[in-house]
Short mmCIF file of C-alpha atoms in Angstrom, two decimals:
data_model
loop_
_atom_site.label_atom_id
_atom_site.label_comp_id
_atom_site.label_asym_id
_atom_site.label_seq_id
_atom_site.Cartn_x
_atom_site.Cartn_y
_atom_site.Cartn_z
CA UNK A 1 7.87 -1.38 12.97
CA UNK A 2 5.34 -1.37 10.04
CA UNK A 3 6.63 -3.53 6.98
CA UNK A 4 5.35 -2.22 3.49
CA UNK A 5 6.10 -3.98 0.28
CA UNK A 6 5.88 -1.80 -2.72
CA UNK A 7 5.15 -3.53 -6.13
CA UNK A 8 6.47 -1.11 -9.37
CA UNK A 9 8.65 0.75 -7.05
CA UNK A 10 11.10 1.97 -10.34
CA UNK A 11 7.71 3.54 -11.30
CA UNK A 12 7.04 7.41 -11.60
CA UNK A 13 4.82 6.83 -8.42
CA UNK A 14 5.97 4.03 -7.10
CA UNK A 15 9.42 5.18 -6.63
CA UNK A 16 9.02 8.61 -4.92
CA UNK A 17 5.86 6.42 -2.52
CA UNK A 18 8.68 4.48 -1.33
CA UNK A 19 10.66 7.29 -0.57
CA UNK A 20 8.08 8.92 1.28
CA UNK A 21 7.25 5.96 3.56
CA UNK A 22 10.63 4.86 4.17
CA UNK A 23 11.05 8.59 5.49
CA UNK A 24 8.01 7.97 7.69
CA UNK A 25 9.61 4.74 9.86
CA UNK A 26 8.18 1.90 7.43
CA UNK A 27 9.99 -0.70 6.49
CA UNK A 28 10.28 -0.56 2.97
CA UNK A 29 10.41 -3.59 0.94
CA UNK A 30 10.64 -2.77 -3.32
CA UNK A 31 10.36 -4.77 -5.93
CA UNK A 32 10.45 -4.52 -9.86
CA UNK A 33 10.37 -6.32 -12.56
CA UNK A 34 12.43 -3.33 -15.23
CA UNK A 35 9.68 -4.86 -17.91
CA UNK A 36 8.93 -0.52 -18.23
CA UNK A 37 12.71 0.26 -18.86
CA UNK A 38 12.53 -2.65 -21.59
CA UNK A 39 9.09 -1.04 -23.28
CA UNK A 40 10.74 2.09 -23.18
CA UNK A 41 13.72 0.61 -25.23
CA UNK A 42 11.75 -1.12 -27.43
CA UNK A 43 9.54 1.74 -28.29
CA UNK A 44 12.57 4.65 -28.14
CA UNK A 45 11.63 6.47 -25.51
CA UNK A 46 13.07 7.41 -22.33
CA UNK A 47 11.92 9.76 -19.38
CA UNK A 48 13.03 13.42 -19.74
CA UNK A 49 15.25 13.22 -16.62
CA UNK A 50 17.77 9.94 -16.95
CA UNK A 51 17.16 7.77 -14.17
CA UNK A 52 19.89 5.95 -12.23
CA UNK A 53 19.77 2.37 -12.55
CA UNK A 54 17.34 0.68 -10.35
CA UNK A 55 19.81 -1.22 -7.86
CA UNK A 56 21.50 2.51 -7.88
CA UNK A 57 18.55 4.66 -7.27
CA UNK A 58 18.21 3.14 -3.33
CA UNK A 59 21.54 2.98 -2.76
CA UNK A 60 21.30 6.45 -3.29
CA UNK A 61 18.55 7.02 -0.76
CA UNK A 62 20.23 4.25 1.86
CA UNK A 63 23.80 5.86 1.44
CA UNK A 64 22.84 9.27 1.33
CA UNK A 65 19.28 10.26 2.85
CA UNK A 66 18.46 8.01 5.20
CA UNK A 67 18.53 8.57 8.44
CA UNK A 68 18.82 6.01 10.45
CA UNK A 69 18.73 1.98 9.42
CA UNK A 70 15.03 1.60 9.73
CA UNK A 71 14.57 4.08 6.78
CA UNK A 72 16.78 2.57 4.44
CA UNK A 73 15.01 0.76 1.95
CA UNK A 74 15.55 -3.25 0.58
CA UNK A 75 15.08 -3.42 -3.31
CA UNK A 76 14.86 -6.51 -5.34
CA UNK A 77 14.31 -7.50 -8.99
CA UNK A 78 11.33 -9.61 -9.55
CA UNK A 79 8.71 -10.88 -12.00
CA UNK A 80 5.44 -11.48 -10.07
CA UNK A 81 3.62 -12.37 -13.40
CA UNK A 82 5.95 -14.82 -13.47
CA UNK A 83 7.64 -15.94 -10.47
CA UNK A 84 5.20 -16.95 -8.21
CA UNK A 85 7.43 -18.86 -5.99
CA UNK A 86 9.59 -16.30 -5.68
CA UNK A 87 6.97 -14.06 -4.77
CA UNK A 88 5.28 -16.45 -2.22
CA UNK A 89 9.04 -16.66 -1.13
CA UNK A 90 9.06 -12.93 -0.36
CA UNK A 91 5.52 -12.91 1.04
CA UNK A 92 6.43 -16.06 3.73
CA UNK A 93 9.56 -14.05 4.73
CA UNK A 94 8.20 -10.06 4.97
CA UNK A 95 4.47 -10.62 5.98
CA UNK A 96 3.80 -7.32 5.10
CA UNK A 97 1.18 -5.20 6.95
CA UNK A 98 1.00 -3.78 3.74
CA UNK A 99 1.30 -4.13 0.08
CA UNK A 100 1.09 -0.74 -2.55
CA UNK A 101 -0.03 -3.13 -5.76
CA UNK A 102 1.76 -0.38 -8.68
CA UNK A 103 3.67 -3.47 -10.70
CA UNK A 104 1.64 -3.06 -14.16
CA UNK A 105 2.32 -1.82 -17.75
CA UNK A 106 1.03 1.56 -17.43
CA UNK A 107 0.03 2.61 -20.87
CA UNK A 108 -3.12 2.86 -23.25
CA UNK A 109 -1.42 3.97 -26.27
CA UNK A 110 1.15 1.13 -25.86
CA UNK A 111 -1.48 -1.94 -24.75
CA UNK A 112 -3.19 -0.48 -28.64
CA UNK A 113 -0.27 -0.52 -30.53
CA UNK A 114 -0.85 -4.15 -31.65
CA UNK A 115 -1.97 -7.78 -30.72
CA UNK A 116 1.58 -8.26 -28.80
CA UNK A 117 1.43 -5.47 -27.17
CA UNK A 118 -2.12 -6.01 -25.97
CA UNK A 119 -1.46 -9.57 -24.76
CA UNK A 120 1.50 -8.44 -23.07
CA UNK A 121 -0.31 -6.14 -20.98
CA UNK A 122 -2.80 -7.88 -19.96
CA UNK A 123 -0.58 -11.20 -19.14
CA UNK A 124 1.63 -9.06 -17.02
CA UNK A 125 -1.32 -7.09 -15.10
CA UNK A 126 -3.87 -9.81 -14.90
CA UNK A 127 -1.35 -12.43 -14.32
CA UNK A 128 0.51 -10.09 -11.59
CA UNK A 129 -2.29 -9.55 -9.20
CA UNK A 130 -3.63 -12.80 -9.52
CA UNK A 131 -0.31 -14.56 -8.37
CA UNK A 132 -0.51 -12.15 -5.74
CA UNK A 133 -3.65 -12.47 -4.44
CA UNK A 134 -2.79 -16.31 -4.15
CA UNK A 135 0.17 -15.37 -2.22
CA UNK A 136 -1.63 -13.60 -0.02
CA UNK A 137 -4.03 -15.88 0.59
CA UNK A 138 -1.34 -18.80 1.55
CA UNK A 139 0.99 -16.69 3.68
CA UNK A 140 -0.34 -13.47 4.75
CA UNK A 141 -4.24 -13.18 4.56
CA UNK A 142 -4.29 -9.87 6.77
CA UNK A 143 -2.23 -8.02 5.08
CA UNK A 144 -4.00 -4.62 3.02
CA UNK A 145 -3.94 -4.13 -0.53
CA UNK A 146 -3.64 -1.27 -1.64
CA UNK A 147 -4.24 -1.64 -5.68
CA UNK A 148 -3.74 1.06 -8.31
CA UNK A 149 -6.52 1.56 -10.52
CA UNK A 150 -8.08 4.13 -12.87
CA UNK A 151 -10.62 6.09 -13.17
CA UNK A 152 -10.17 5.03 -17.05
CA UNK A 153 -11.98 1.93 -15.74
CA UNK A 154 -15.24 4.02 -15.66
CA UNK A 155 -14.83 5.29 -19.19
CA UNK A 156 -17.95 8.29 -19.78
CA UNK A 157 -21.06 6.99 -18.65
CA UNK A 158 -24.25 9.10 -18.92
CA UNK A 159 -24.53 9.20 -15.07
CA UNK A 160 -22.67 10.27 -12.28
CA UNK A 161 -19.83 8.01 -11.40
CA UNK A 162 -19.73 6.63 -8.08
CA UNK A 163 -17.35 5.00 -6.18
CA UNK A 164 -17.14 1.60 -7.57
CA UNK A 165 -20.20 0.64 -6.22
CA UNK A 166 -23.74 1.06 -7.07
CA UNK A 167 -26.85 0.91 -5.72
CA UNK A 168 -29.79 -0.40 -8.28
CA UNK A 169 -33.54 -1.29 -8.15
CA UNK A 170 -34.40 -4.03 -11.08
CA UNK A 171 -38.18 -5.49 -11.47
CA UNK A 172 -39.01 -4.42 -7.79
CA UNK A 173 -35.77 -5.74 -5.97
CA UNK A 174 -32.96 -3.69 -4.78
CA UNK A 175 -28.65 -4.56 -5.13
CA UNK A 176 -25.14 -3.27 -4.24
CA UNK A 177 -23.29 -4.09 -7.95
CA UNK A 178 -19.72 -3.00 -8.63
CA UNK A 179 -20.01 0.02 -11.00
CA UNK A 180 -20.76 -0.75 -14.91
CA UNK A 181 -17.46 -0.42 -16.28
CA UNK A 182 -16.83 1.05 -20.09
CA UNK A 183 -13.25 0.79 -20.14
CA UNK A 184 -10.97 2.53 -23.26
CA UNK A 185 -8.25 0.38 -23.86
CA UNK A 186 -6.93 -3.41 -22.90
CA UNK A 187 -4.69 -0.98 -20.81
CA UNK A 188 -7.82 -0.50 -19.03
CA UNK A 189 -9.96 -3.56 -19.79
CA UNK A 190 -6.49 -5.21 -17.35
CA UNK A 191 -7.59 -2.92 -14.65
CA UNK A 192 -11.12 -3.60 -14.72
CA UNK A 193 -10.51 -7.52 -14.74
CA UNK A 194 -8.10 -6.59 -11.66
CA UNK A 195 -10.58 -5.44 -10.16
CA UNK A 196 -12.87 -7.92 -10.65
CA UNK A 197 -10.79 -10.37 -9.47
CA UNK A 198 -9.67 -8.78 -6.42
CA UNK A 199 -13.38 -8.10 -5.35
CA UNK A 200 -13.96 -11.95 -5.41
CA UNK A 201 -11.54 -12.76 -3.45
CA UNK A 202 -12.40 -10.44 -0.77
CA UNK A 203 -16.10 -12.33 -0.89
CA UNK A 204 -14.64 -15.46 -1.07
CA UNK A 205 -11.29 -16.00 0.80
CA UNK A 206 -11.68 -12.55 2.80
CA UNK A 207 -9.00 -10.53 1.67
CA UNK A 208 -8.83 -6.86 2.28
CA UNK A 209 -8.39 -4.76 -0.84
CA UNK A 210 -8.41 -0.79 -1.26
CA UNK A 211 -9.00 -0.19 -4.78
CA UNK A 212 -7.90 2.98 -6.13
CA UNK A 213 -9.24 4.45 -9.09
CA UNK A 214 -7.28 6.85 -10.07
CA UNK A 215 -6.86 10.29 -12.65
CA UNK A 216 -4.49 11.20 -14.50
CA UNK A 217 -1.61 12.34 -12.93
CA UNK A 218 0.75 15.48 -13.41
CA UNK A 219 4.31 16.83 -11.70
CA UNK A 220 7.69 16.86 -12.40
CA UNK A 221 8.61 15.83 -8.31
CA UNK A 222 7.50 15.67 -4.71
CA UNK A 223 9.36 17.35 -1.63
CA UNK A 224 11.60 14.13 -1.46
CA UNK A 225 12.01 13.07 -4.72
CA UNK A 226 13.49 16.43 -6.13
CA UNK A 227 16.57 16.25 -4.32
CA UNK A 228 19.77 14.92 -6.09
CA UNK A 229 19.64 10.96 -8.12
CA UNK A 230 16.52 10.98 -6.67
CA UNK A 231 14.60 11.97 -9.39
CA UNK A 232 11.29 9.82 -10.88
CA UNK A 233 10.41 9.28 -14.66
CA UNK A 234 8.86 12.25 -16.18
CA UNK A 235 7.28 11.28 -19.80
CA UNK A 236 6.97 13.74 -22.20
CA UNK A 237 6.48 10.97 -25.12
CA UNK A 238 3.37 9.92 -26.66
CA UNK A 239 3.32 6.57 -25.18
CA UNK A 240 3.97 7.29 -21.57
CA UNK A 241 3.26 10.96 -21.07
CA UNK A 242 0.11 12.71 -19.57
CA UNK A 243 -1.42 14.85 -20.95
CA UNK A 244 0.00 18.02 -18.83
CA UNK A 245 3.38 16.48 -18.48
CA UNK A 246 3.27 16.07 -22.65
CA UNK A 247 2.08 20.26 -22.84
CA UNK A 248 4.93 21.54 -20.49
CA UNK A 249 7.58 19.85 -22.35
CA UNK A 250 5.88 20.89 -25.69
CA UNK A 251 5.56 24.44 -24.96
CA UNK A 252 9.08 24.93 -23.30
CA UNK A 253 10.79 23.94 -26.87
CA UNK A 254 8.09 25.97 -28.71
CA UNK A 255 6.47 23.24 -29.90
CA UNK A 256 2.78 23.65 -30.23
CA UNK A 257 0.52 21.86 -27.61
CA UNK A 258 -0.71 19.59 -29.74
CA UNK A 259 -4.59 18.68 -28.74
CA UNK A 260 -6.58 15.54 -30.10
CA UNK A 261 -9.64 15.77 -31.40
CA UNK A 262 -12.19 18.52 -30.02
CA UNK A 263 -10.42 18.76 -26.63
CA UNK A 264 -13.62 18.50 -25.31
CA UNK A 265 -12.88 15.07 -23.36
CA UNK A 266 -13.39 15.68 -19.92
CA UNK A 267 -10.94 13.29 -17.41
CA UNK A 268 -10.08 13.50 -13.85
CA UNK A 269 -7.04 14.64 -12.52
CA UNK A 270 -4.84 15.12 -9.40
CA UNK A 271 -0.80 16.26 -8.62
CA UNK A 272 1.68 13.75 -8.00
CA UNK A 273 2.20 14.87 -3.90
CA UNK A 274 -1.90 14.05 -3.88
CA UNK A 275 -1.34 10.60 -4.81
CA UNK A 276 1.25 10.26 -1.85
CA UNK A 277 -1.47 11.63 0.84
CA UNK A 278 -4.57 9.62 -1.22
CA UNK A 279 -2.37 6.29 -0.53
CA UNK A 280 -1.45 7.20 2.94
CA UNK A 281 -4.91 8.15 3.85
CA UNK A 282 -6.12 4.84 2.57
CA UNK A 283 -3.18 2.97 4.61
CA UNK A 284 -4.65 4.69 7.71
CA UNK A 285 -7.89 3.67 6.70
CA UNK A 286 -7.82 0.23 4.98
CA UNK A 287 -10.44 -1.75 3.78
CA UNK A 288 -12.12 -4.40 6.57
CA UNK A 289 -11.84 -8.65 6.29
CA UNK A 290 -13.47 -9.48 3.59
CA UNK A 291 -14.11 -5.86 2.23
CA UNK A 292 -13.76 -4.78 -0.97
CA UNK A 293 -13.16 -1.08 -0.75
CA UNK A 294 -12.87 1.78 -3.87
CA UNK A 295 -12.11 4.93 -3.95
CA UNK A 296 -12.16 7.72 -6.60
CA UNK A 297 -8.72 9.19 -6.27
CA UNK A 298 -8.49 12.51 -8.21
CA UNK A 299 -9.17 16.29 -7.15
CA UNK A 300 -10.43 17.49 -9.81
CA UNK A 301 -11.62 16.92 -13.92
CA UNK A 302 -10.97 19.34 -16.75
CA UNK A 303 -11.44 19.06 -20.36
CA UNK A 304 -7.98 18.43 -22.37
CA UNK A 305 -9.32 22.19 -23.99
CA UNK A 306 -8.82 24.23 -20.57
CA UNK A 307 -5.67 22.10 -19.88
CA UNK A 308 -3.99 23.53 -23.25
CA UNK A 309 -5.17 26.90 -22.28
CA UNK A 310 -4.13 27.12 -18.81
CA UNK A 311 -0.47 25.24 -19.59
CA UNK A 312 0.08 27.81 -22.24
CA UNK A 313 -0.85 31.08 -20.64
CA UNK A 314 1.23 29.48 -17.13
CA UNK A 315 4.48 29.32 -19.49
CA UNK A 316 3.61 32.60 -21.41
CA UNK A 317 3.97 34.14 -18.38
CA UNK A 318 7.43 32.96 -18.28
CA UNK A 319 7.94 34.89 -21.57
CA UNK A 320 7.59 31.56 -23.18
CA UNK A 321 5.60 32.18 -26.88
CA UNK A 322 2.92 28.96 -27.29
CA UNK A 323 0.85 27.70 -30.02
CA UNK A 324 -2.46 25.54 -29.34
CA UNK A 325 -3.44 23.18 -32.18
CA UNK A 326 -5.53 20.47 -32.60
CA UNK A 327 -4.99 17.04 -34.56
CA UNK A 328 -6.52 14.32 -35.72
CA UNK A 329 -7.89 11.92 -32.60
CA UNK A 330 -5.71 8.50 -33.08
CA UNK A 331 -8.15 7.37 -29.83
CA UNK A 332 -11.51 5.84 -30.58
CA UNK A 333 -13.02 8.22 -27.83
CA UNK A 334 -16.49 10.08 -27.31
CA UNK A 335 -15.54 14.12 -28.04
CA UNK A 336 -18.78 15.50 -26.28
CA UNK A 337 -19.77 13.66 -23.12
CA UNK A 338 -20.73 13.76 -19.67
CA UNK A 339 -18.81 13.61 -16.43
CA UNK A 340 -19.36 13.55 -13.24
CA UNK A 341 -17.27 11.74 -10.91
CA UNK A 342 -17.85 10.90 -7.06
CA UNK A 343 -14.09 11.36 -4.89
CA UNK A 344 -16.16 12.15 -1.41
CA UNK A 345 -13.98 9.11 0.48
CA UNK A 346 -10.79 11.04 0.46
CA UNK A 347 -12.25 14.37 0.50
CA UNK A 348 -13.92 13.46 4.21
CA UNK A 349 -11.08 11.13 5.37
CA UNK A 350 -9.51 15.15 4.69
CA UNK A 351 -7.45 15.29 1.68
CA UNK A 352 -5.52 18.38 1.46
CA UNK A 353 -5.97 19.39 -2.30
CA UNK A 354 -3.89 20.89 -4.75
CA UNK A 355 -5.49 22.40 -7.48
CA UNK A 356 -4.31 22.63 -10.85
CA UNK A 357 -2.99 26.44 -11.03
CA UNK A 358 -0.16 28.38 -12.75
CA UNK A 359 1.73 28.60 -9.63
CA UNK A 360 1.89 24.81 -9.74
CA UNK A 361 2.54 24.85 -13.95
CA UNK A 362 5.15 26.79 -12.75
CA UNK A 363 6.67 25.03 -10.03
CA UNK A 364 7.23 21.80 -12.98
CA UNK A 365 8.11 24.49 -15.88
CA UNK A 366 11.46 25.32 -13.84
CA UNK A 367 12.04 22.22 -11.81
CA UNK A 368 12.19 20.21 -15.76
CA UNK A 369 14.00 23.63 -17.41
CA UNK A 370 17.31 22.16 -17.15
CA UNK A 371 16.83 18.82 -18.72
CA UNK A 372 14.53 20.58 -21.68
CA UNK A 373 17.27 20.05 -24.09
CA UNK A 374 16.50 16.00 -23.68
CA UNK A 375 13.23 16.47 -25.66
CA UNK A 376 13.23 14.39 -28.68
CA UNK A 377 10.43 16.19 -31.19
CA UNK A 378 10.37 12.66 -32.57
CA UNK A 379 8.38 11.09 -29.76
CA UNK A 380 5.98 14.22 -29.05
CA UNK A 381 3.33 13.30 -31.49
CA UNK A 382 1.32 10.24 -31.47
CA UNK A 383 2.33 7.03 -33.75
CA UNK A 384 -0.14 4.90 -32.82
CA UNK A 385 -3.42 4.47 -33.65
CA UNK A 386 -6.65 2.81 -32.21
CA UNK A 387 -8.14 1.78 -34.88
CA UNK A 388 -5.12 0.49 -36.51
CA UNK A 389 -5.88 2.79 -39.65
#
């Protein structure tokens, strides 16, 4: 039996990932540290569908939808930014064959809001992966990491973006360079020093690392986590949302899709049941000793323009009236750019993807329906700034 330990498993992906390979014969291992719950707290805003409490949320699964004892899944509270024995505790015990790296503060706007918030963000991320790294290292070198990036790291270059790697020729001599990062936010800047970090110590100690830089991701659910107290943490907010999470819940109260800037920034995207097959696929294929691998994980990149338009006319056609209008940018962002980003790895290892599409609008405009009422109009526009003006 394979032993997986999941890292942010209270998370809006990490949660429904372990579902998904504790239904697959894994042994699950999850771990938290409920620093998001306390953000969310903090900052006043909550997910759209109330979560269970953690401890509550696998019973659920154990008690109720596993099948047999191998899928139920063991779930622990713990810190790894800041208990590192613990941690190395865990690691000497498990030996994972694998570890799905999601334990980080997941949000720009929150890592801008102010100098705590950006040290706290990148303490917790930076800090986190490099205690685990060392744990790895002492007890269980040959285990696969599997660490969740963005493609935020990548920011808009002027040239195609490739994944993570580049090949240049300088004065007459040729290199293999990670990709020249232009990251958005200390959100991001964590992620690229994550990365960094992890890449050195697959050239020095040998480690195996998949890094996966990832889009921005959308859905209300996947097959397993729509069923009953199973649900994971849809953001509507400002702080946490996505961008087509944040339209959805906007237009179903009649509240106008609210676009910053131009809406010409172009990002990359993919569903929430593409993130499950994109980490699978890179299980099945992990990175070599001593191999730093990335990949691009996304299906496809829109502008935030043809987002607007396509949520809206999706809920129109559920008789649904919506208004598109644009605000004032509180990001310190490029409004015309190019964009052209590489995600060949999973599209050859055969990544079966789903497109952005009204029938898949749909499919979150009446799964989240019920729980609409929850919205607080309070928390749908954006408070803070990156510029601090």
């Amino acid at each position: 039996m394979k032993r997986l330990l999941v890292l942010g498993a209270d998370g809006y992906l990490g949660f429904p990932v372990s579902l998904h390979f504790a239904s697959k014969g894994w042994s699950v291992y999850a771990v938290d540290n409920l620093s998001k719950r306390h953000i969310e707290s903090k900052q006043d805003v909550s997910p759209l569908i109330p979560l269970p409490l953690y401890k509550d949320r696998f019973s659920e699964w154990n008690d109720l939808y596993a099948k047999n004892k191998t899928q139920k899944i063991k779930s622990f509270v713990l810190d790894i930014a800041v208990n590192n024995r613990q941690l190395y505790n865990l690691l000497e015990e498990i030996k994972p064959d694998a570890i799905i790296h999601f334990a980080e503060q997941p949000s720009a706007p929150y890592s801008m809001k102010g100098r705590y918030e950006a040290v706290n963000t990148q303490i917790n991320n930076i800090t986190g992966t490099l205690n685990l790294i060392f744990a790895i290292k002492r007890f269980n070198p040959s285990c696969h990491i599997v660490k969740l990036g963005t493609m935020g790291e990548y920011g808009t270059p002027n040239i195609d973006i490739e994944e993570g790697w580049l090949n240049i020729s300088h004065n007459s001599r040729n290199d293999r360079v990670l990709f020249p990062k232009k990251p958005g936010s200390f959100y991001h800047l964590s992620k690229v020093h994550d990365s960094n970090n992890l890449e050195y110590s697959c050239r020095t100690w040998g480690l195996r690392v998949t890094d996966l830089n990832q889009g921005i991701v959308y859905g209300s659910h996947t097959e397993l986590s729509k069923n009953k107290n199973l649900h994971t943490s849809f953001h509507y907010d400002s702080i946490f949302g996505t961008a087509i999470n944040r339209f959805i819940a906007q237009g179903l109260i009649n509240h106008p899709l609210t676009i910053y800037g131009s809406g010409n920034q172009t990002r990359a995207y993919l569903h929430i049941d593409d993130v499950i097959q994109c980490i699978e696929l890179a299980i099945e294929n992990p990175a070599e000793e001593g191999e730093f691998k990335v990949r691009n994980q996304f299906t496809e990149f829109k502008s935030i323009n043809e987002l607007a338009l396509l949520v809206s006319q999706s809920i129109n056609s559920e008789d649904i009236k919506t208004e598109i209008r644009k605000i004032d940018n509180p990001r310190v962002e490029e409004s015309d750019h190019y964009y052209n980003p590489k995600n060949k790895s999973f599209l050859d290892l055969g990544l079966n993807v789903k497109k952005i599409s009204e029938e898949v609008i749909i499919d979150i405009v009446r799964y989240i329906t019920p729980y609409i009422k929850n919205v607080r109009k309070k928390n749908l526009l954006p408070n803070i700034k990156w510029n601090n003006k």
